XYZ file of C-alpha atoms in Angstrom:
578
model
C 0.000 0.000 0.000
C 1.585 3.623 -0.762
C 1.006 6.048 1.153
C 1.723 8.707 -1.807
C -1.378 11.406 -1.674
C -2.927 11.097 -5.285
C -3.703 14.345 -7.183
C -7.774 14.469 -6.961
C -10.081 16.872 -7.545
C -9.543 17.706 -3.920
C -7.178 19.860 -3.648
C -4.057 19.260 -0.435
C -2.865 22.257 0.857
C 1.063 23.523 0.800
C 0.951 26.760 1.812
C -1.182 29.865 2.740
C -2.052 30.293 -0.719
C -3.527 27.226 -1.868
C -4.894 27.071 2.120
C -7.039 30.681 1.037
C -7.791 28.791 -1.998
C -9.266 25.766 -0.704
C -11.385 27.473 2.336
C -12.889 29.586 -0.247
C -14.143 26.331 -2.730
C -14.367 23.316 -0.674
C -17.958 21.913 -0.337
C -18.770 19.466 1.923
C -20.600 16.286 0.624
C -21.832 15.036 4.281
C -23.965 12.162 2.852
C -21.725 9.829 1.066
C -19.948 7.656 3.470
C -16.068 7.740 4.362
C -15.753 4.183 2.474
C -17.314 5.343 -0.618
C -14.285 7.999 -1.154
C -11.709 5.592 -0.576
C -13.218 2.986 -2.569
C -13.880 5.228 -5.516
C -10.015 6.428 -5.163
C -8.916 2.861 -5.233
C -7.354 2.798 -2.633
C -9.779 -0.019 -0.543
C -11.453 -3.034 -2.380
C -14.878 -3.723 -1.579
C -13.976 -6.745 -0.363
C -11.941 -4.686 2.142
C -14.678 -2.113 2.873
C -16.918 -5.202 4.077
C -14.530 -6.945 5.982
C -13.599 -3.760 8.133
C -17.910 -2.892 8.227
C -18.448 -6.437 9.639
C -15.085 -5.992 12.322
C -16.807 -2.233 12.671
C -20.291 -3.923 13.898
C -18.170 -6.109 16.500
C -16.287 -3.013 17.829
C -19.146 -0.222 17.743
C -17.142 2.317 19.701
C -13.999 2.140 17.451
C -13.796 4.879 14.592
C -13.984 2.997 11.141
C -10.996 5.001 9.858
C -8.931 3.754 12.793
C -10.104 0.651 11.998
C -8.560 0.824 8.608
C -5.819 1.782 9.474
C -5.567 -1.138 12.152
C -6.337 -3.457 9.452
C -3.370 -2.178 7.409
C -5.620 -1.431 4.545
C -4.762 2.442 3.882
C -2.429 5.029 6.240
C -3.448 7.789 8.534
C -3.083 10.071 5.520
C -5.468 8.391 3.095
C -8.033 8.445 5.900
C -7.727 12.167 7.103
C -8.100 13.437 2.859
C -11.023 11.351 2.521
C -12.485 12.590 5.660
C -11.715 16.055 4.521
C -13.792 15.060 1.529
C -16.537 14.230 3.029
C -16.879 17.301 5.331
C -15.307 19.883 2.533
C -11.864 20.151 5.019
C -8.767 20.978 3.742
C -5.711 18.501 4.139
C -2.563 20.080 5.486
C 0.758 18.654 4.242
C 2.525 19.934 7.615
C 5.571 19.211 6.313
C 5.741 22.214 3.614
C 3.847 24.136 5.100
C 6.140 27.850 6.356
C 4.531 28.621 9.881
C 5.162 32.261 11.333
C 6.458 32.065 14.692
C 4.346 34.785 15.541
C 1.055 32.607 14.626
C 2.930 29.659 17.232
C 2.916 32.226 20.135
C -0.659 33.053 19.498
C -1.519 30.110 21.415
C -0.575 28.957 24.737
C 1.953 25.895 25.174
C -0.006 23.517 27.489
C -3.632 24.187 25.100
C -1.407 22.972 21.751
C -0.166 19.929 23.531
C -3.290 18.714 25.532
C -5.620 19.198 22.004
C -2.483 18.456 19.547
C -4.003 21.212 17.783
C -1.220 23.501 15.912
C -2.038 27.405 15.172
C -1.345 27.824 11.301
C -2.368 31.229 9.720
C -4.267 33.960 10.151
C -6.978 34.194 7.156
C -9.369 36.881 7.278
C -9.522 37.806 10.942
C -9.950 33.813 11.245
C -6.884 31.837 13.630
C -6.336 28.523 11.356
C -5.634 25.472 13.417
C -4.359 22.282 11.912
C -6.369 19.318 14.168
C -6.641 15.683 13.308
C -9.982 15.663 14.101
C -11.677 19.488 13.305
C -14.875 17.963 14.681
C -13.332 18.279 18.165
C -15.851 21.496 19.211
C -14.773 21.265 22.635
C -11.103 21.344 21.686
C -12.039 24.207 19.366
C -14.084 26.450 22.233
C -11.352 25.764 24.695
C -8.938 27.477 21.705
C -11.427 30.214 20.660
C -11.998 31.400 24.790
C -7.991 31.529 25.463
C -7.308 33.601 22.219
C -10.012 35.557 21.851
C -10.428 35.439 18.536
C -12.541 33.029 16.343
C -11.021 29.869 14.799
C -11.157 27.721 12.139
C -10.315 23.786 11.683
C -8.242 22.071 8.940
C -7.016 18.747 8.578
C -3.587 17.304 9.311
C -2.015 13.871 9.807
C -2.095 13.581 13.966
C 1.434 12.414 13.618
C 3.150 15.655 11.581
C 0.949 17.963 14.585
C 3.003 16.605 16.901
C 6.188 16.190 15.377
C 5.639 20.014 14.733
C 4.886 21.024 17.742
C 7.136 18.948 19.567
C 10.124 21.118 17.033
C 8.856 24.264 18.491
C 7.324 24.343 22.049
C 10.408 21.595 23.146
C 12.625 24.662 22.364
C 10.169 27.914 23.375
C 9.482 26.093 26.584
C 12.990 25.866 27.683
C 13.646 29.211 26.626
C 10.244 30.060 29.249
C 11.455 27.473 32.012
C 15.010 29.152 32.063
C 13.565 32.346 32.302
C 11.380 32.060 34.858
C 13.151 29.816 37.010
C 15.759 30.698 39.040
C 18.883 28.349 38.443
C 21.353 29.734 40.816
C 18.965 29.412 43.545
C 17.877 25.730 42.830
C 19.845 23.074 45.228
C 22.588 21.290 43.735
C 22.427 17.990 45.873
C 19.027 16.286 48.138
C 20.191 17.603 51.336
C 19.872 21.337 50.544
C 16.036 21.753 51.107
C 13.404 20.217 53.324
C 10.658 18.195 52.475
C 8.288 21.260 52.449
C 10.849 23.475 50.716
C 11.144 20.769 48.201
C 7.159 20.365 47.724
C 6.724 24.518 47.058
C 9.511 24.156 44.618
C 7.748 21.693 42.658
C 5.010 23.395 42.635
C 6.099 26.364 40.433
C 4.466 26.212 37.253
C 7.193 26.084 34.942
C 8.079 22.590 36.709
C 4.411 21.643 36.571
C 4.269 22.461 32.452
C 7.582 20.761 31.847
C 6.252 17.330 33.358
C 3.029 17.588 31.283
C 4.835 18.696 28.165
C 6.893 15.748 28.359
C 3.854 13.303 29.073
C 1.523 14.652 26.024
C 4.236 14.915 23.664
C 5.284 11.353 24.259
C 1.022 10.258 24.154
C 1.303 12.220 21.230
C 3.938 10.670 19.561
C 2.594 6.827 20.502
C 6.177 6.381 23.059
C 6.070 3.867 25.344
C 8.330 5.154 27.808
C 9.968 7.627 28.325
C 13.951 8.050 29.908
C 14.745 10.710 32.163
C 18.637 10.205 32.498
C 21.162 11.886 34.479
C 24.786 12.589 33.275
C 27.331 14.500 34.954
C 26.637 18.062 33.614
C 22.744 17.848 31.727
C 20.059 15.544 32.018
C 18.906 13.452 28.700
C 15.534 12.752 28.095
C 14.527 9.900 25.487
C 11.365 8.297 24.641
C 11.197 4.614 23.428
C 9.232 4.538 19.702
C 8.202 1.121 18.083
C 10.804 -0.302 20.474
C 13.792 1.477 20.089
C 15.089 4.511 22.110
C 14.958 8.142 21.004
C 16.783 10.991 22.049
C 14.446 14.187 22.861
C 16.015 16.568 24.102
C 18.859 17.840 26.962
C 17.762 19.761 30.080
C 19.901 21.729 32.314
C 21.624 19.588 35.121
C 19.866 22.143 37.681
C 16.461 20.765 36.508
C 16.921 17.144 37.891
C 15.885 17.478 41.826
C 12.310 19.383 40.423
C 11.550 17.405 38.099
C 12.208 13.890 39.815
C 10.584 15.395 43.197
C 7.643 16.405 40.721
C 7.391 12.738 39.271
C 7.009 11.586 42.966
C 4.486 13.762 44.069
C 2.484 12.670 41.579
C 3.295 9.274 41.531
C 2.369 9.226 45.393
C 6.286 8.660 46.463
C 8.151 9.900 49.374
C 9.924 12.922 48.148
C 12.423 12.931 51.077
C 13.602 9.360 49.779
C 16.891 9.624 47.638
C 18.721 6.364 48.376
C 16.429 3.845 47.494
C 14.533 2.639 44.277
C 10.485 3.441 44.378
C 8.026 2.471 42.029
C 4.486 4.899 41.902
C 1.393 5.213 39.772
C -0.737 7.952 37.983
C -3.125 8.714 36.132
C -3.676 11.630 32.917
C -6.156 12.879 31.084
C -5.856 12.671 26.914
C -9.126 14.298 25.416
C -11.766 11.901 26.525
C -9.457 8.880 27.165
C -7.525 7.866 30.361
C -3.870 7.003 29.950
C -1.961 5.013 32.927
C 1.334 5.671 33.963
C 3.625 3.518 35.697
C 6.455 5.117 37.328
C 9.952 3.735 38.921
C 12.860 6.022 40.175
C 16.349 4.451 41.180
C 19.140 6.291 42.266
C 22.522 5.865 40.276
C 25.906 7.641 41.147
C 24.758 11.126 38.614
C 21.704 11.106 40.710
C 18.077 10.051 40.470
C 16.909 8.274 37.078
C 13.298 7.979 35.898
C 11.457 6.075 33.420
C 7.849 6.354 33.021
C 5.731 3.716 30.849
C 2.573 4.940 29.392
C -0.383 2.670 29.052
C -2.238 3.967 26.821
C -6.042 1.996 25.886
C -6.420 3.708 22.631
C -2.918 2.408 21.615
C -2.665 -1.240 23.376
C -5.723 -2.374 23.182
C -6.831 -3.549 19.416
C -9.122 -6.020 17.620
C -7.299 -8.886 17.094
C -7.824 -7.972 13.536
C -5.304 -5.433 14.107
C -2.505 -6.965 15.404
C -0.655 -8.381 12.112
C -2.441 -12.130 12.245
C -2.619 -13.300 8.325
C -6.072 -15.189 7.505
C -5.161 -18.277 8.588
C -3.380 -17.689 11.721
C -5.944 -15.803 12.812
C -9.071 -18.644 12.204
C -6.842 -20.846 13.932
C -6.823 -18.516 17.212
C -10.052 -17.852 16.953
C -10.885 -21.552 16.826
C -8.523 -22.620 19.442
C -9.685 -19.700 22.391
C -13.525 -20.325 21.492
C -12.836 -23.446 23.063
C -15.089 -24.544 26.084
C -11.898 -25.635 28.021
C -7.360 -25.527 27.736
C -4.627 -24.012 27.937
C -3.235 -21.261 25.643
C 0.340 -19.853 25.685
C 1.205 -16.711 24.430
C 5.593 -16.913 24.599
C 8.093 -14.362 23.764
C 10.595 -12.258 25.837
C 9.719 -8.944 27.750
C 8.247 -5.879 25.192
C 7.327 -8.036 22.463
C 2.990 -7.839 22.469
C 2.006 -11.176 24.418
C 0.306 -9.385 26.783
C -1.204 -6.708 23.865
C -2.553 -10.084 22.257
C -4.425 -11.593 25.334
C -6.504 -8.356 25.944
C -7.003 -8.880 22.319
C -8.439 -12.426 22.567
C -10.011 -11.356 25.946
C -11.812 -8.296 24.495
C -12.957 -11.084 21.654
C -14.424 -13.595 24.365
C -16.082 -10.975 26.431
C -18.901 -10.053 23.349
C -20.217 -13.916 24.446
C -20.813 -13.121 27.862
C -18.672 -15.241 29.783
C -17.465 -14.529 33.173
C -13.904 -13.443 32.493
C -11.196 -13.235 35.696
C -7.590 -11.833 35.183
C -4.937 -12.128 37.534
C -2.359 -10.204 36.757
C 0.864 -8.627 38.306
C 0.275 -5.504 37.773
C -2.868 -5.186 35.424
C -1.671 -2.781 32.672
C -5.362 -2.260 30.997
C -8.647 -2.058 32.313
C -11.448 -3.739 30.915
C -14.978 -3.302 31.356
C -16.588 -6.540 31.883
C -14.082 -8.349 33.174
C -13.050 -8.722 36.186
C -9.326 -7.763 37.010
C -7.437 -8.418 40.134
C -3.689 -7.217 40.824
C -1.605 -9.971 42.165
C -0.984 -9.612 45.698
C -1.039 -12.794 48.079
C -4.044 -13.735 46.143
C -3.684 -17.673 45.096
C -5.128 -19.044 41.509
C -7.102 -21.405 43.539
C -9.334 -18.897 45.148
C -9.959 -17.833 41.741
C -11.455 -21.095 40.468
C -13.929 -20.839 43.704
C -15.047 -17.273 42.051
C -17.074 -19.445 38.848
C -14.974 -18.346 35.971
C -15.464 -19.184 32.541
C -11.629 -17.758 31.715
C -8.829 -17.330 33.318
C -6.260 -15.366 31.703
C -2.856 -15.899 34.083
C -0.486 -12.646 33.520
C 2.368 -14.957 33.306
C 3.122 -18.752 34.357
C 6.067 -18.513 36.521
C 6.170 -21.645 38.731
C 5.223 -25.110 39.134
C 2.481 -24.360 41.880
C 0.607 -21.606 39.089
C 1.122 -23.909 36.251
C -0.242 -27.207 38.216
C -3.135 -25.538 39.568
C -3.962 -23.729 35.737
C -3.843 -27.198 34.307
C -5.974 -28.455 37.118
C -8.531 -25.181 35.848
C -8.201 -26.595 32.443
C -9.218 -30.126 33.377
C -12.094 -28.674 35.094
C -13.454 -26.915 31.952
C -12.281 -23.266 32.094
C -10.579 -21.739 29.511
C -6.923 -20.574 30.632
C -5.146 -18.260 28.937
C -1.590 -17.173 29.742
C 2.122 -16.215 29.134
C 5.893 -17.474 29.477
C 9.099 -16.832 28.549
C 10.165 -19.256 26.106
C 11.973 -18.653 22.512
C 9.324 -20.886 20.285
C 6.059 -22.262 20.243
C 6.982 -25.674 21.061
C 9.073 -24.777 23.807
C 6.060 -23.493 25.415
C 4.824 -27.047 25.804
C 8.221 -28.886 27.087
C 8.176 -25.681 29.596
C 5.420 -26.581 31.245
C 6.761 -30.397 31.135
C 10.231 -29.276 32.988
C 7.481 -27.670 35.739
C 6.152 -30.976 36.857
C 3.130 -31.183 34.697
C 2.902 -34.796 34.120
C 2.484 -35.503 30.245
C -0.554 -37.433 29.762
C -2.643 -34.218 31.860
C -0.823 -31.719 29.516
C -2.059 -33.387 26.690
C -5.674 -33.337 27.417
C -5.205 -29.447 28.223
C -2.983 -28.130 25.944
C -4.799 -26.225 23.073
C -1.794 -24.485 21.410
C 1.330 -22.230 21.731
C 2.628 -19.368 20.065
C 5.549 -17.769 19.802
C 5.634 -14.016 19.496
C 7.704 -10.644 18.518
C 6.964 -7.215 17.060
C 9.077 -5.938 14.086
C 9.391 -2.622 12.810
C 7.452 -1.698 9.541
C 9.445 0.731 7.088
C 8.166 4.248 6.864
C 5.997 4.769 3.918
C 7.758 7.753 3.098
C 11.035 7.012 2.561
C 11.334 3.363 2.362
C 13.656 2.264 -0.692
C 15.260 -0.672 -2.633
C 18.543 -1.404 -0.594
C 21.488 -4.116 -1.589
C 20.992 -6.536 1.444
C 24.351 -7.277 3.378
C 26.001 -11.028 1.783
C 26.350 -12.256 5.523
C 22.560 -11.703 5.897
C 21.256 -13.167 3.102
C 23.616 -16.373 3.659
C 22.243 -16.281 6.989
C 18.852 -16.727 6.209
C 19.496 -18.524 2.930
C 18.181 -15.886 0.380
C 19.091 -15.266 -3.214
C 21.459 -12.398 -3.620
C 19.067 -11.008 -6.526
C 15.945 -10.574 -3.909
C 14.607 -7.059 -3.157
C 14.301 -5.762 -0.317
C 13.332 -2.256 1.368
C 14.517 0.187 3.960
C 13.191 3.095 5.365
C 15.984 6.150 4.813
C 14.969 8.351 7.348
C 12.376 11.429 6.780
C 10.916 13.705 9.054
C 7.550 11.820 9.111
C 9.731 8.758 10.985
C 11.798 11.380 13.458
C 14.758 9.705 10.808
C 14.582 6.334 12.255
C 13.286 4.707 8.762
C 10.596 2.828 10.848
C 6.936 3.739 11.088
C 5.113 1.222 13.772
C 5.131 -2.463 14.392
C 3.175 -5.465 13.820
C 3.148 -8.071 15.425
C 4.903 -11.489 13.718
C 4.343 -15.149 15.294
C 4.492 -18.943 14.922
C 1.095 -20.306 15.803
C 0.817 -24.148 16.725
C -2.447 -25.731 17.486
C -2.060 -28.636 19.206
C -3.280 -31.702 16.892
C -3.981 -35.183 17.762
C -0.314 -35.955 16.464
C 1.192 -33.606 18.273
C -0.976 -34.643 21.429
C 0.724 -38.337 21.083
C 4.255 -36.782 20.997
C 3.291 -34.670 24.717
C 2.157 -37.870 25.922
C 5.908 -39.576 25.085
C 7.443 -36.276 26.136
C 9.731 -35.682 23.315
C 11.764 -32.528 22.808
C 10.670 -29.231 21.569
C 12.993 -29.632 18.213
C 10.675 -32.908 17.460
C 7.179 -31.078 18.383
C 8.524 -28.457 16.129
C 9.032 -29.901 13.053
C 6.184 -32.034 13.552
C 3.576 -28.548 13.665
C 5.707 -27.302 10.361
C 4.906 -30.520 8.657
C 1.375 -30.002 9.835
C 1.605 -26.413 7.811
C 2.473 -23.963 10.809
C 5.052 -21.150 9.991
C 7.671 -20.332 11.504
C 8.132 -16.988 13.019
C 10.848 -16.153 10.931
C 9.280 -17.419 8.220
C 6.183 -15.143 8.724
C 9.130 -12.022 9.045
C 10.328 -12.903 5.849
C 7.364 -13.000 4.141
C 6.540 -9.357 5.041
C 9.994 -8.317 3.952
C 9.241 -9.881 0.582
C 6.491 -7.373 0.623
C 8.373 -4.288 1.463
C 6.989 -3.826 4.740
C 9.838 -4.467 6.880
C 13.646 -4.886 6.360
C 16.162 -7.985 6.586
C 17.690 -6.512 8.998
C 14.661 -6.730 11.557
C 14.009 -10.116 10.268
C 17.959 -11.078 11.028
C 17.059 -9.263 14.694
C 14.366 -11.969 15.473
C 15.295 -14.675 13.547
C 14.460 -18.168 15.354
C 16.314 -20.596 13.013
């Protein structure tokens, strides 16, 4: 899929003149549907459009564009000009677009992050703001009361907002912070202020607006975490993107003690603690959605280090539709969790979607009514409907006295957990669960080398899979590259394959990647495979029975989206099994 914008008769703004241009002529066309645009621009089949209006009925409260998008079958992009269509919008390309930093100032820092909204023009007494969604009236009011003047909405890819205004506010607000702050006055080491000395400090607003700038820009920019690090004369702030770790920006060394004593206060630590690690949690506000924060401070010998993870519900939990399945992997999950009664085992090491996957399937099972029970440690999404409980001294087998219809078991750490979820299988519940194993079939000798005895396993057992997230090239800037010899003999490709590689752009923060999807080796457990638990043989022999049974392999299922340009070789090479 290309992500190029095609020339229609709807015209994508550049700059202020074709923006004058296209607020003057647009007219909205509010009763044709947002699929009818994209499938008249060719850019979704029909077969497409009804596949995504039949996963649309199962999720009602999920946008169909996002759906789309989910689904892989067109970009952000394709979906914001074909909404702009539809309402008579103009699309912003951000990225040419000359903005006066006199129009920036016009509106205030901590409005422009919290609505990602970015102040364009002034056209005809009317303040132009570039929003991914213009329908956003609140957003809009909130705007129009603060600047007293009246705006007006265009569209603009949510991403390019906030890469944009990430470029400029990072750099006004220090300019602000520095200026209204008093650096020479801060204390250079714990000891020099009291606790209540400390909590009025943190208090000052520029403190206060630095923390929040940092937490909607990395919302904003889909980061998992993000770094606060200390070095010896600044402070280094990085947030991790599909994975990987990106540098953000440097603060003054002076700025550590506030900010880290800010973090605590509103993670609910004790501020007066410096020697010893402490974990906290919070709570913000994104528009109408709730994002969870985890927080955990340790002290290292430059001082205090932070790193906050962001759980946020509008990014981690998808359909399962969304998560990179192909057809057939994904009838075969669905087939093997609809099941009355098992085990399934989502393996793979820490960060790469196991847990993203099992709210999947959970948010699946829930539409049927059953009575759903988590136990988790800690729970990192909450679901409506099902019924979540945070791992304290609480013991699986109270759970089973609670009538459950699933159990999904954060992780399966020990022989006691995985004896007593077997023992839930046997009864008829459905268990669903992770561990930390390389492969699929490992999964199942795991739980062998725990004590389960092989004949019980084998009645349970419904399947395995093994499980990573890989990169996808950006759209933008992805190209044909020669693929390194040592690679390709590696993996035992032809040295006349192409392949593609994201170059770097703007649009990617020059990373050449774009998101991740999810790739996997999925193996049902068959009546063949069933006879080899029972004579507990190896994982190497399970293995290449499920391959000669048609399952494919995880790097196997990398390679293949290489082949189609969505990835490069050289994630496949980072995740490769064989």
């Amino acid at each position: 899929m290309s992500d190029n914008i095609r020339q229609f008769d709807y015209q994508v703004v550049h700059n202020i003149n074709d923006l004058r241009e296209a607020l003057a002529n647009l007219v909205p066309q509010p009763d044709r549907h947002l699929g009818e645009f994209l499938t008249e621009d060719g850019l979704i089949t029909e077969m497409q459009l009804q596949t995504v209006l039949k996963e649309k009925a199962n999720n009602p409260h999920i946008r169909l564009g996002k759906l789309l998008v989910q689904m892989g079958f067109v970009s952000p992009t394709q979906v914001s000009i074909a909404l702009g269509k539809k309402f008579g919008i103009p699309f912003v390309q951000l990225r040419e677009f000359e903005i006066s930093p006199e129009v920036m100032k016009l509106v205030p820092t901590d409005l422009a992050l919290q609505y990602n909204a970015l102040p364009l023009a002034e056209v005809d007494g009317l303040l132009i703001l570039a929003m991914e969604d213009p329908m956003d009236w609140e957003a809009r009011d909130i705007i129009r009361f603060h600047v007293n003047r009246m705006v007006e909405a265009v569209i603009a890819s949510a991403q390019d907002i906030s890469l944009t205004l990430s470029e400029y506010y990072s750099h006004q607000q220090d300019i602000e912070m520095l200026g209204e702050v008093e650096l020479d006055l801060l204390p250079q080491r714990e000891d020099e202020l009291d606790s209540d000395e400390l909590a009025r400090l943190v208090e000052q607003k520029p403190i206060v607006r630095m923390i929040n700038s940092l937490l909607q820009q990395a919302v904003m920019r889909a980061a998992s975490d993000i770094n606060i690090r200390p070095e010896k004369d600044r402070v280094n702030v990085y947030f991790r993107i599909d994975g990987k770790l990106q540098f953000v920006r440097s603060l003054n060394r002076q700025m550590l003690l506030p900010l880290v004593t800010r973090i605590k206060v509103i993670g609910q630590m004790d501020i007066a603690e410096h020697h010893l690690p402490q974990d906290g949690h919070a709570r913000m506000k994104r528009g109408a959605n709730e994002v969870d924060l985890r927080l955990s401070i340790i002290p290292t010998v430059s001082g205090e280090s932070v790193v906050i993870r962001i759980l946020d519900t509008e990014v981690g939990l998808k359909p399962l539709t969304a998560i990179g399945f192909d057809a057939r992997e994904l009838r075969i999950l669905r087939d093997l969790v609809n099941r009355s009664f098992g085990i399934f085992l989502v393996t793979g090491p820490t960060g790469s979607g196991k847990s993203t996957t099992l709210y999947s399937v959970l948010n699946e099972l829930k539409k049927k009514g059953p009575h759903i029970i988590t136990v988790e440690d800690p729970v990192e999404y909450h679901m409506d409907g099902v019924e979540q409980i945070q791992v304290m001294n609480t013991r699986l087998r109270h759970i089973l006295r609670h009538d459950p219809d699933v159990i999904m078991v954060g992780e399966i750490r020990d022989m006691e957990t995985a004896r007593i979820a077997n023992k839930a299988a046997l009864t008829g519940h459905t268990v669903l669960s992770t561990l930390h194993t390389n492969d699929a079939a490992s999964s199942i000798t795991r739980l062998l080398d725990m004590g389960i005895e092989p004949y019980l396993l084998s009645a349970t057992m419904l399947g395995g899979m093994a499980q990573r997230l890989i990169r996808l090239n950006c759209k933008h800037c992805a190209r044909p590259v020669r693929a390194d010899a040592d690679i390709l003999e590696e993996l035992g490709l032809a040295a006349d394959e192409t392949f593609y590689q994201g170059e770097g752009c703007p649009s990617c923060n020059n990373s050449g990647y774009h998101g991740r999807v999810a790739v996997c080796e999925l193996l049902p457990v068959t009546n063949r495979i069933r006879r080899l638990i029972t004579a507990g043989v190896d994982a190497q022999t399970i293995k290449q029975a499920a391959v000669d049974e048609g399952m494919v392999t995880l790097t196997e299922h990398a390679l293949q989206l290489a082949r189609q340009g969505k990835t490069s070789l050289e994630e496949v090479y980072a995740i490769r099994l064989e």
